[in-house]
Short mmCIF file of C-alpha atoms in Angstrom, two decimals:
data_model
loop_
_atom_site.label_atom_id
_atom_site.label_comp_id
_atom_site.label_asym_id
_atom_site.label_seq_id
_atom_site.Cartn_x
_atom_site.Cartn_y
_atom_site.Cartn_z
CA UNK A 1 -0.02 0.00 -0.04
CA UNK A 2 1.35 3.45 -0.93
CA UNK A 3 2.40 5.65 1.93
CA UNK A 4 2.15 9.51 2.17
CA UNK A 5 3.73 11.87 4.71
CA UNK A 6 2.27 15.32 5.32
CA UNK A 7 4.66 17.64 7.12
CA UNK A 8 3.05 20.50 9.00
CA UNK A 9 5.17 23.11 10.80
CA UNK A 10 2.14 23.74 13.04
CA UNK A 11 -1.13 21.87 13.51
CA UNK A 12 -3.56 23.37 10.95
CA UNK A 13 -0.97 23.87 8.16
CA UNK A 14 -1.88 20.44 6.75
CA UNK A 15 -5.51 21.47 6.47
CA UNK A 16 -4.86 24.88 5.02
CA UNK A 17 -2.51 23.53 2.50
CA UNK A 18 -3.73 20.11 1.43
CA UNK A 19 -6.65 19.06 3.54
CA UNK A 20 -8.82 18.07 0.53
CA UNK A 21 -5.90 16.13 -0.97
CA UNK A 22 -5.44 14.23 2.27
CA UNK A 23 -9.09 13.34 2.28
CA UNK A 24 -8.93 12.19 -1.40
CA UNK A 25 -5.75 10.16 -0.86
CA UNK A 26 -7.24 8.45 2.19
CA UNK A 27 -10.35 7.51 0.22
CA UNK A 28 -8.17 6.13 -2.54
CA UNK A 29 -6.54 3.72 -0.05
CA UNK A 30 -3.24 5.55 0.68
CA UNK A 31 -1.73 5.30 4.15
CA UNK A 32 -1.47 8.94 5.15
CA UNK A 33 0.85 9.95 8.01
CA UNK A 34 0.81 13.30 9.78
CA UNK A 35 4.02 14.87 11.09
CA UNK A 36 3.58 18.07 13.20
CA UNK A 37 6.95 19.73 13.85
CA UNK A 38 6.10 22.23 16.61
CA UNK A 39 3.85 21.92 19.62
CA UNK A 40 2.37 23.89 22.48
CA UNK A 41 4.31 23.46 25.71
CA UNK A 42 4.47 25.36 29.06
CA UNK A 43 8.16 26.09 28.19
CA UNK A 44 6.97 27.85 25.02
CA UNK A 45 4.58 30.04 27.03
CA UNK A 46 1.31 28.17 26.66
CA UNK A 47 -1.24 27.51 29.36
CA UNK A 48 -2.43 24.08 30.48
CA UNK A 49 -5.83 24.93 29.04
CA UNK A 50 -4.39 25.90 25.68
CA UNK A 51 -2.29 22.75 25.57
CA UNK A 52 -5.26 20.52 26.42
CA UNK A 53 -7.43 22.35 23.81
CA UNK A 54 -4.91 21.83 21.10
CA UNK A 55 -4.51 18.14 21.91
CA UNK A 56 -8.31 17.70 21.76
CA UNK A 57 -8.42 19.48 18.44
CA UNK A 58 -5.58 17.42 16.99
CA UNK A 59 -7.23 14.16 18.04
CA UNK A 60 -10.47 15.18 16.31
CA UNK A 61 -8.60 16.24 13.14
CA UNK A 62 -6.55 12.99 13.03
CA UNK A 63 -9.86 11.02 13.21
CA UNK A 64 -11.46 13.05 10.51
CA UNK A 65 -8.57 12.42 8.14
CA UNK A 66 -8.18 8.81 9.22
CA UNK A 67 -4.36 9.25 9.50
CA UNK A 68 -2.43 5.98 9.78
CA UNK A 69 -0.11 7.55 12.30
CA UNK A 70 0.54 10.95 13.95
CA UNK A 71 4.02 12.13 14.91
CA UNK A 72 4.52 15.20 17.06
CA UNK A 73 8.10 16.57 17.43
CA UNK A 74 7.07 19.23 19.96
CA UNK A 75 9.70 21.72 18.85
CA UNK A 76 9.11 25.30 19.89
CA UNK A 77 6.83 27.30 17.56
CA UNK A 78 8.21 30.46 15.98
CA UNK A 79 11.69 29.44 17.26
CA UNK A 80 12.85 26.91 14.82
CA UNK A 81 15.34 29.39 13.29
CA UNK A 82 17.29 29.59 16.60
CA UNK A 83 17.76 25.78 16.81
CA UNK A 84 20.68 23.94 15.37
CA UNK A 85 19.61 22.61 11.93
CA UNK A 86 20.45 19.11 13.01
CA UNK A 87 17.90 19.37 15.84
CA UNK A 88 15.17 19.81 13.18
CA UNK A 89 16.53 17.60 10.43
CA UNK A 90 17.25 14.62 12.63
CA UNK A 91 13.74 14.07 14.05
CA UNK A 92 12.13 14.62 10.68
CA UNK A 93 14.50 12.19 9.01
CA UNK A 94 13.66 9.60 11.72
CA UNK A 95 10.01 9.80 10.83
CA UNK A 96 10.78 9.65 7.13
CA UNK A 97 12.81 6.51 7.69
CA UNK A 98 10.00 4.94 9.78
CA UNK A 99 7.16 5.82 7.48
CA UNK A 100 8.95 5.28 4.17
CA UNK A 101 6.60 7.57 2.25
CA UNK A 102 6.40 7.56 -1.55
CA UNK A 103 4.98 11.07 -1.49
CA UNK A 104 5.90 13.88 0.88
CA UNK A 105 4.06 17.19 1.24
CA UNK A 106 5.97 20.15 2.81
CA UNK A 107 5.22 23.72 3.24
CA UNK A 108 6.53 26.28 0.71
CA UNK A 109 9.99 27.65 1.46
CA UNK A 110 9.40 31.31 0.96
CA UNK A 111 6.36 31.72 3.21
CA UNK A 112 6.27 34.63 5.59
CA UNK A 113 6.65 32.40 8.69
CA UNK A 114 10.24 31.44 9.41
CA UNK A 115 9.26 27.99 10.70
CA UNK A 116 8.02 27.11 7.20
CA UNK A 117 11.39 27.97 5.73
CA UNK A 118 13.21 25.82 8.32
CA UNK A 119 10.83 22.92 7.84
CA UNK A 120 11.13 23.00 4.09
CA UNK A 121 14.90 22.88 4.25
CA UNK A 122 14.82 20.11 6.72
CA UNK A 123 12.42 18.10 4.56
CA UNK A 124 14.82 18.49 1.61
CA UNK A 125 17.64 17.10 3.62
CA UNK A 126 15.41 14.28 4.86
CA UNK A 127 14.32 13.23 1.36
CA UNK A 128 17.61 12.95 -0.44
CA UNK A 129 17.14 10.20 -3.00
CA UNK A 130 20.54 8.44 -2.22
CA UNK A 131 19.46 8.05 1.49
CA UNK A 132 15.66 7.74 1.04
CA UNK A 133 15.20 6.05 -2.35
CA UNK A 134 11.52 5.21 -1.50
CA UNK A 135 10.52 8.91 -1.75
CA UNK A 136 9.37 9.48 -5.37
CA UNK A 137 7.56 12.76 -5.13
CA UNK A 138 7.98 15.90 -2.97
CA UNK A 139 5.40 18.68 -3.26
CA UNK A 140 5.13 22.03 -1.59
CA UNK A 141 1.72 23.32 -0.55
CA UNK A 142 0.53 26.81 -0.12
CA UNK A 143 -0.64 28.05 3.33
CA UNK A 144 -3.16 30.92 3.53
CA UNK A 145 -1.77 33.84 5.72
CA UNK A 146 1.80 32.67 5.18
CA UNK A 147 2.30 31.88 1.40
CA UNK A 148 0.39 34.80 0.18
CA UNK A 149 2.25 37.15 2.60
CA UNK A 150 5.76 35.80 1.65
CA UNK A 151 7.14 38.98 0.16
CA UNK A 152 10.76 38.24 0.15
CA UNK A 153 12.40 40.34 -2.68
CA UNK A 154 14.59 37.44 -3.79
CA UNK A 155 11.58 35.07 -4.20
CA UNK A 156 9.60 34.76 -7.44
CA UNK A 157 6.59 33.59 -5.40
CA UNK A 158 4.57 30.40 -5.24
CA UNK A 159 4.06 29.02 -8.75
CA UNK A 160 1.55 26.16 -8.96
CA UNK A 161 2.66 23.31 -11.16
CA UNK A 162 0.40 20.54 -9.95
CA UNK A 163 -3.32 20.57 -9.09
CA UNK A 164 -5.54 18.10 -7.23
CA UNK A 165 -9.30 18.23 -7.81
CA UNK A 166 -10.92 18.44 -4.32
CA UNK A 167 -14.49 19.32 -5.57
CA UNK A 168 -15.93 16.30 -3.63
CA UNK A 169 -13.95 17.11 -0.48
CA UNK A 170 -14.05 20.92 -0.19
CA UNK A 171 -16.87 21.13 2.45
CA UNK A 172 -15.28 18.49 4.56
CA UNK A 173 -11.89 20.20 4.46
CA UNK A 174 -13.55 23.50 5.54
CA UNK A 175 -15.38 21.74 8.40
CA UNK A 176 -12.07 20.31 9.59
CA UNK A 177 -10.49 23.68 9.53
CA UNK A 178 -13.11 25.05 11.95
CA UNK A 179 -12.03 22.44 14.55
CA UNK A 180 -8.96 24.59 15.16
CA UNK A 181 -11.03 27.32 16.87
CA UNK A 182 -8.24 29.58 17.91
CA UNK A 183 -6.65 29.62 14.43
CA UNK A 184 -9.80 30.52 12.48
CA UNK A 185 -11.45 34.00 12.20
CA UNK A 186 -14.16 35.78 10.29
CA UNK A 187 -13.43 37.02 6.64
CA UNK A 188 -11.33 38.92 5.57
CA UNK A 189 -9.13 37.14 8.05
CA UNK A 190 -7.06 34.79 5.74
CA UNK A 191 -7.63 31.71 7.81
CA UNK A 192 -11.47 31.82 7.42
CA UNK A 193 -13.82 29.46 5.72
CA UNK A 194 -14.66 31.95 3.02
CA UNK A 195 -11.03 32.75 2.24
CA UNK A 196 -10.08 29.04 1.95
CA UNK A 197 -13.11 28.28 -0.19
CA UNK A 198 -12.29 31.28 -2.46
CA UNK A 199 -8.74 30.01 -2.99
CA UNK A 200 -10.02 26.63 -3.78
CA UNK A 201 -12.40 27.91 -6.30
CA UNK A 202 -9.72 29.99 -8.02
CA UNK A 203 -7.41 26.94 -8.17
CA UNK A 204 -10.27 25.00 -9.51
CA UNK A 205 -10.69 27.44 -12.39
CA UNK A 206 -7.04 27.03 -13.21
CA UNK A 207 -7.40 23.27 -13.76
CA UNK A 208 -11.04 23.14 -14.98
CA UNK A 209 -12.65 21.80 -11.80
CA UNK A 210 -15.09 23.15 -9.18
CA UNK A 211 -12.36 23.34 -6.54
CA UNK A 212 -8.78 22.30 -6.26
CA UNK A 213 -5.49 22.55 -4.23
CA UNK A 214 -2.25 23.70 -5.89
CA UNK A 215 1.26 22.48 -5.32
CA UNK A 216 4.76 23.13 -6.52
CA UNK A 217 6.34 19.91 -7.65
CA UNK A 218 9.79 19.97 -6.15
CA UNK A 219 10.98 16.46 -7.05
CA UNK A 220 9.71 13.56 -9.00
CA UNK A 221 11.44 10.29 -9.70
CA UNK A 222 9.84 8.10 -12.36
#
């Protein structure tokens, strides 16, 4: 059975970027694994109530997606750039070695959030073909509120090269997003139901479907 690894810097990135694709792959019989790089801890300044709430949300989300496995690295959010690179690459590589995914989804490198850049670079190191020959495709997803605000002068921006039709899964994706209550707001807040639906409709127009998710194909081995 084919295996997929979805790497999320923070819980909710997977839903924002490829929630519909996850649902579609799961329905098609893929084993889909969820890797969340950062996590809420007291040391990172979160309260016990916040931590408990996030764990409850993640459990619900994992059940909705029917993930084969969930991996939490619990690294400090918004602080990955101060860690030694090996402290991020090593744990991600361990999960890759354990799961042996054929397909890996990662955040786009030039997002506004520094955690996304660090995670992207770590995933590139953890999917080198000579060490991880089972990885055949690596795709970068776009994350509302981060990809669209990634205005680095040296970046040419997110350029979609691959689309997945999620017309049959859009409503379910949007329902799952709302499980993350503290991360969702009312439009025009970018992490809102209407904003995510609008993006999906635009991506659908680009690939002749009712709704879609877009990716940059980073690597493909045929």
